[in-house]
Coordinates of C-alpha atoms in Angstrom, one line a residue:
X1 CA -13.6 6.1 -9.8
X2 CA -13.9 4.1 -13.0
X3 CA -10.8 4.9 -15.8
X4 CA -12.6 6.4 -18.1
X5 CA -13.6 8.8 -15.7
X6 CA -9.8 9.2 -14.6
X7 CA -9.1 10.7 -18.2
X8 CA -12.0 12.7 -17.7
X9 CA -10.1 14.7 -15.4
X10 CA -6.8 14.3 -16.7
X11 CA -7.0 18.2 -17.5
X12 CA -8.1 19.2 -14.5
X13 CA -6.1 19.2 -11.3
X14 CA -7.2 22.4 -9.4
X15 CA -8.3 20.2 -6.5
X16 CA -4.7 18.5 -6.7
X17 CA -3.0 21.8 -6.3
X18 CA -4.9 22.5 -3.4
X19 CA -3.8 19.9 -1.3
X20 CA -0.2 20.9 -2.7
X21 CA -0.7 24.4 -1.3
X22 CA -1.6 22.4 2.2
X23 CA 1.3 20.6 2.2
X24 CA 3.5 23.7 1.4
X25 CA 2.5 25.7 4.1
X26 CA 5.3 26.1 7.1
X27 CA 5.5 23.4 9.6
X28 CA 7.5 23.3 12.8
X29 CA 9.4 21.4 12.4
X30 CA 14.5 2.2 7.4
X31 CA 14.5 2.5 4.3
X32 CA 11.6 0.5 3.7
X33 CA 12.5 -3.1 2.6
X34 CA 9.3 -4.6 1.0
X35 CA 9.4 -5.9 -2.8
X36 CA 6.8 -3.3 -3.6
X37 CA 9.4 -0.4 -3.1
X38 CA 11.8 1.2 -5.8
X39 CA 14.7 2.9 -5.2
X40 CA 17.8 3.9 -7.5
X41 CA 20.9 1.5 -7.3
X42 CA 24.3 3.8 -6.9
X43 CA 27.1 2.7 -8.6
X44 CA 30.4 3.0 -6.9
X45 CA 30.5 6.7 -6.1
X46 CA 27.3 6.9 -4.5
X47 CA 25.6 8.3 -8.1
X48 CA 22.6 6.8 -10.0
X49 CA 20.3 7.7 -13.2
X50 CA 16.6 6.4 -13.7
X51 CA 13.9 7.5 -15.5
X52 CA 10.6 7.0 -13.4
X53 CA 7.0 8.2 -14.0
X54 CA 4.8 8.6 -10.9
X55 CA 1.3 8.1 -11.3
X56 CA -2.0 9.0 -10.4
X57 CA -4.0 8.1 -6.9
X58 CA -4.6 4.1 -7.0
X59 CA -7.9 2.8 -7.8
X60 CA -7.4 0.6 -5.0
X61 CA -7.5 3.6 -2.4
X62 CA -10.8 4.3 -3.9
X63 CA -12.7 8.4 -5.2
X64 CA -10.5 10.3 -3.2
X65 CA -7.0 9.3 -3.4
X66 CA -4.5 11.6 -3.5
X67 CA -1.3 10.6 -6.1
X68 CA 0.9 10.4 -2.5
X69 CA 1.0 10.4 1.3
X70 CA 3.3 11.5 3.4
X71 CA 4.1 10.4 7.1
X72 CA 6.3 11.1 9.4
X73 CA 9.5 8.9 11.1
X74 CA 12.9 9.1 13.1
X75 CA 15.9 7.5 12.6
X76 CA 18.8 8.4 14.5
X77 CA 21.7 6.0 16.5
X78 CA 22.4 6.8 20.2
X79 CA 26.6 6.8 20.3
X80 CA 26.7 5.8 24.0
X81 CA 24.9 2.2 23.6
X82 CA 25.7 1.6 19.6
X83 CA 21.5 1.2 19.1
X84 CA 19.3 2.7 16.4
X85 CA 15.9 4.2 16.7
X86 CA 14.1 3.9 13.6
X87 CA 10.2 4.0 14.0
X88 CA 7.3 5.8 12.4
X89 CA 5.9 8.9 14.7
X90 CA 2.6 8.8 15.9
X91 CA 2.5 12.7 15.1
X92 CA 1.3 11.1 11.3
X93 CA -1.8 9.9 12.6
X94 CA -2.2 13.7 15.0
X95 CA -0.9 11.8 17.9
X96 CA 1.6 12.5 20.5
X97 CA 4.7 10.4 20.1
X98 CA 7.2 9.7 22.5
X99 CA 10.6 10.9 20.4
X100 CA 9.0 14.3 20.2
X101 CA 8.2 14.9 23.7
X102 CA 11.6 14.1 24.7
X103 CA 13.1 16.0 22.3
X104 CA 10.9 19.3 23.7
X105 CA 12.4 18.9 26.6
X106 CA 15.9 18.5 25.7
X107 CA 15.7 21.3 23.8
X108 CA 14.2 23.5 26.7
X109 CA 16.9 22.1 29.0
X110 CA 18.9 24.9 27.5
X111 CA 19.0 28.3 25.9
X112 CA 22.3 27.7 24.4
X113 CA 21.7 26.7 20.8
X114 CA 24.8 25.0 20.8
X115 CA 24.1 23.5 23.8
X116 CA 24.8 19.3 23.7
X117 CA 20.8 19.2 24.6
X118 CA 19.5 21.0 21.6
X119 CA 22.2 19.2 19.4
X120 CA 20.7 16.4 20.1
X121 CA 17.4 17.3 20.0
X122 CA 18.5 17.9 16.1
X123 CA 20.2 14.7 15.4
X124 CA 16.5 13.1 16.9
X125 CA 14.2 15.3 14.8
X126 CA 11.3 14.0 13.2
X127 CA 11.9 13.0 8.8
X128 CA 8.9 14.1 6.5
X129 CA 8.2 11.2 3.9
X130 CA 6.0 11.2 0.7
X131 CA 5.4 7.7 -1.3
X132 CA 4.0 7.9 -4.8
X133 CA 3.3 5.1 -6.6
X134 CA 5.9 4.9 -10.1
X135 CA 5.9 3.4 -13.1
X136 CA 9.9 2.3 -13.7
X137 CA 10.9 3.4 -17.4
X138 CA 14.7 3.1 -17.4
X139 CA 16.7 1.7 -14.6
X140 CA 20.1 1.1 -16.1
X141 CA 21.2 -0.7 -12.9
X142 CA 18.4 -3.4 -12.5
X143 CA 16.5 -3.3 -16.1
X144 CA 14.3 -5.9 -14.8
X145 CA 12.6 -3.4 -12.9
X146 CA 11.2 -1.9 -16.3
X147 CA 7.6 -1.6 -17.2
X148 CA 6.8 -2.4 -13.5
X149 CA 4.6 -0.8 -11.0
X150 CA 6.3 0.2 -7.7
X151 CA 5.9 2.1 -4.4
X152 CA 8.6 5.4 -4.3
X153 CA 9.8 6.8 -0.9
X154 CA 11.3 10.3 -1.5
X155 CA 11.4 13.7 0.6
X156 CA 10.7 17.1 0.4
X157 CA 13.4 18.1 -2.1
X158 CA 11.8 16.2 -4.8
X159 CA 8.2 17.0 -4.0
X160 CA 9.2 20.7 -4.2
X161 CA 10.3 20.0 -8.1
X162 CA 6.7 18.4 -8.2
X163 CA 5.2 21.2 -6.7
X164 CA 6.8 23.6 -9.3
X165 CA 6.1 22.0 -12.3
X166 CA 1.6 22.4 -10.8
X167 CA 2.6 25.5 -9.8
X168 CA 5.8 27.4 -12.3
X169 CA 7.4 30.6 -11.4
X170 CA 6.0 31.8 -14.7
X171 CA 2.6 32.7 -15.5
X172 CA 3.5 32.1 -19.0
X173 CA 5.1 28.6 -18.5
X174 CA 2.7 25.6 -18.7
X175 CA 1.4 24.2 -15.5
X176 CA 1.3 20.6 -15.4
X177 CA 0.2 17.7 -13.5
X178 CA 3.2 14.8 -13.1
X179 CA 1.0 12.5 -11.8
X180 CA -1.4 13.1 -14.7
X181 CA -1.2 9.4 -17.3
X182 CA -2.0 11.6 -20.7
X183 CA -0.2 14.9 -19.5
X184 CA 2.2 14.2 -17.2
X185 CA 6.0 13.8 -17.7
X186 CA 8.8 11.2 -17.3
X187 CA 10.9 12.6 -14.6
X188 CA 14.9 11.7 -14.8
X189 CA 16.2 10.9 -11.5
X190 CA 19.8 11.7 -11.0
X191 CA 20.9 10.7 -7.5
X192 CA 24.5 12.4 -7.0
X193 CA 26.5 11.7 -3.2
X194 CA 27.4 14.8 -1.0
X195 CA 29.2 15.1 2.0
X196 CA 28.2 11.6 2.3
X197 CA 24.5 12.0 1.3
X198 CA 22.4 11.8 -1.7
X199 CA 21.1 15.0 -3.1
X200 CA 18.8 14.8 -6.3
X201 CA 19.1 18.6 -7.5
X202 CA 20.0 17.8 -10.7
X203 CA 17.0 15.5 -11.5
X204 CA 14.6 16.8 -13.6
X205 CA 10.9 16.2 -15.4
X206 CA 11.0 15.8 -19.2
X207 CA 8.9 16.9 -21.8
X208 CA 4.8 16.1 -21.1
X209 CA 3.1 13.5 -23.1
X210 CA 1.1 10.1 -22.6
X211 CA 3.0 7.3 -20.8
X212 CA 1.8 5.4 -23.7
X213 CA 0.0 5.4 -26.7
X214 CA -2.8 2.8 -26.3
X215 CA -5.5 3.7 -23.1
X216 CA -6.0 0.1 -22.3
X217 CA -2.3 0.2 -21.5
X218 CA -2.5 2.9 -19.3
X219 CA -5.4 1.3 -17.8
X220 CA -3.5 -1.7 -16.7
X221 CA -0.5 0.0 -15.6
X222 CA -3.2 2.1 -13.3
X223 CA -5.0 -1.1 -11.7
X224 CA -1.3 -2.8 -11.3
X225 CA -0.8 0.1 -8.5
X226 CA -0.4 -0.2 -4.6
X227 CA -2.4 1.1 -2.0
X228 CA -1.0 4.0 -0.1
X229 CA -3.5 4.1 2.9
X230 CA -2.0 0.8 4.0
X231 CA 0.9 2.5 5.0
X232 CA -0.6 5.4 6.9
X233 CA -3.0 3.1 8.5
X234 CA -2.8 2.8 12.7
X235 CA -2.5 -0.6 12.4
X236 CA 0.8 0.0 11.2
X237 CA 2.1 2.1 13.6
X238 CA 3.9 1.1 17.2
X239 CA 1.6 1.5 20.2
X240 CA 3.4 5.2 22.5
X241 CA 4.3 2.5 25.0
X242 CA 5.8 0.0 22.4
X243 CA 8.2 3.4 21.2
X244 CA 8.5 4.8 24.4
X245 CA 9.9 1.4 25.3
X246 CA 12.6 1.0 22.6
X247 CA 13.5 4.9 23.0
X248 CA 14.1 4.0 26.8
X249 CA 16.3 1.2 25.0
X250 CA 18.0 3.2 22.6
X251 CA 19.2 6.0 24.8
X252 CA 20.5 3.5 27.3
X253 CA 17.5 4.4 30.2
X254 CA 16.8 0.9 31.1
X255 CA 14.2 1.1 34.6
X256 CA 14.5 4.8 34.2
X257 CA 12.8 7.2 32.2
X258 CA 12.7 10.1 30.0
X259 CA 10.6 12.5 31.8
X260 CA 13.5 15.0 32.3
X261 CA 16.6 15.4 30.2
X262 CA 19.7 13.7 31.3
X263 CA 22.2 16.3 32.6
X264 CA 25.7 16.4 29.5

């Protein structure tokens, strides 16, 4: 896809919304270090304020890119040996993964839902992921970060505000596209801390218009982007015998194994 091209369709997201509609449909159901990730800086009490834009599929990723991916992980620490377990899941790439079966059969180890077994079958389940690439507009905490292209991390409760503004409750309100360069809309990111996590309800997408005036802008900010394939790529995933090693690790099964769940 060339950019002029990309404007072309700027209008037109139908084919966006279904793969929104996909995503939306029931499922059963570390932070990433790199230089090309953002994230918000809290100040003291855990709050934060930015104003991001994300941004349309790379031109790097090529025709068919989709504005995000999403993947699955697990991150959990096993109290009895101190250790943490923080990998990808192979149930991204339609795979089985190691965390997952285990989990199944802690949770069928009982048909107490309180049970110790299914409690921690919880405290192990799987973490649904989307990363968008953003452009930062205001970060009061690191201003450097301004005018730059990075990757965003962020979960369901913020795609679901990016689902509503495709796809409003109202017929009569406007549907727009946030990933959209012309159309789209600044969204304000307000990170507040509670009961010891952060929880972005009050964040919200401001008034639609072009992230700038001037298309060759625009064009440059689209070309600066990353790829997001990379990190969905196998190659970047842990072999089932690499994870079901450091699970073995983790829970503290050393020359055993976690075909049957441990008795509490």
């Amino acid at each position: 896809m060339n950019f002029a091209n990309l404007k072309k369709q700027s209008k037109d997201f139908s084919s966006l919304l279904k793969k929104v509609d996909e995503i939306n449909k029931p499922t059963y159901d570390r932070d990433d270090t790199t230089d090309n990730y953002w994230k918000p800086t809290p100040d003291k009490a855990g709050n934060a304020l930015a104003v991001i834009r994300f941004l349309p599929g790379p031109a790097v990723d090529g025709d068919s890119a989709l504005p995000w991916i999403k993947y699955w992980d697990h991150g959990f620490q096993n109290k009895m040996t101190g250790k943490w377990y923080i990998e990808k899941s192979l149930t991204t790439l339609g795979q089985k993964d190691p965390v997952s079966e285990y989990n199944s059969m802690l949770w069928n180890a009982s048909s107490d839902d309180q049970s110790p077994e299914r409690k921690q079958a919880r405290d192990q389940k799987r973490r649904l992921h989307y990363v968008s690439n953003i452009y930062v507009v205001n970060d009061p905490k690191n201003p450097e970060n301004e005018g730059k292209v990075f990757l965003f991390k962020y979960g369901k409760k913020i795609f679901d505000k990016i689902t509503k503004m495709m796809n409003p409750d109202l017929e009569s309100e406007q549907k727009v596209n946030p990933f959209d360069l012309w159309n789209g809309a600044n969204f304000k990111l307000k990170m507040t801390r509670q009961s010891g996590f952060p929880n972005y309800d009050e964040s919200t997408f401001l008034t639609p218009g072009p992230l700038a005036g001037d298309d060759g802008e625009l064009e440059e900010v689209w070309k600066k982007e990353h790829s997001l394939k990379d990190i969905v790529d196998p190659k970047n995933f842990k072999s089932y015998e690499e994870l079901k090693a450091r699970l073995d690790d983790v829970l503290g099964f050393a020359g055993q194994t976690t075909t049957s769940a441990p008795k509490t």
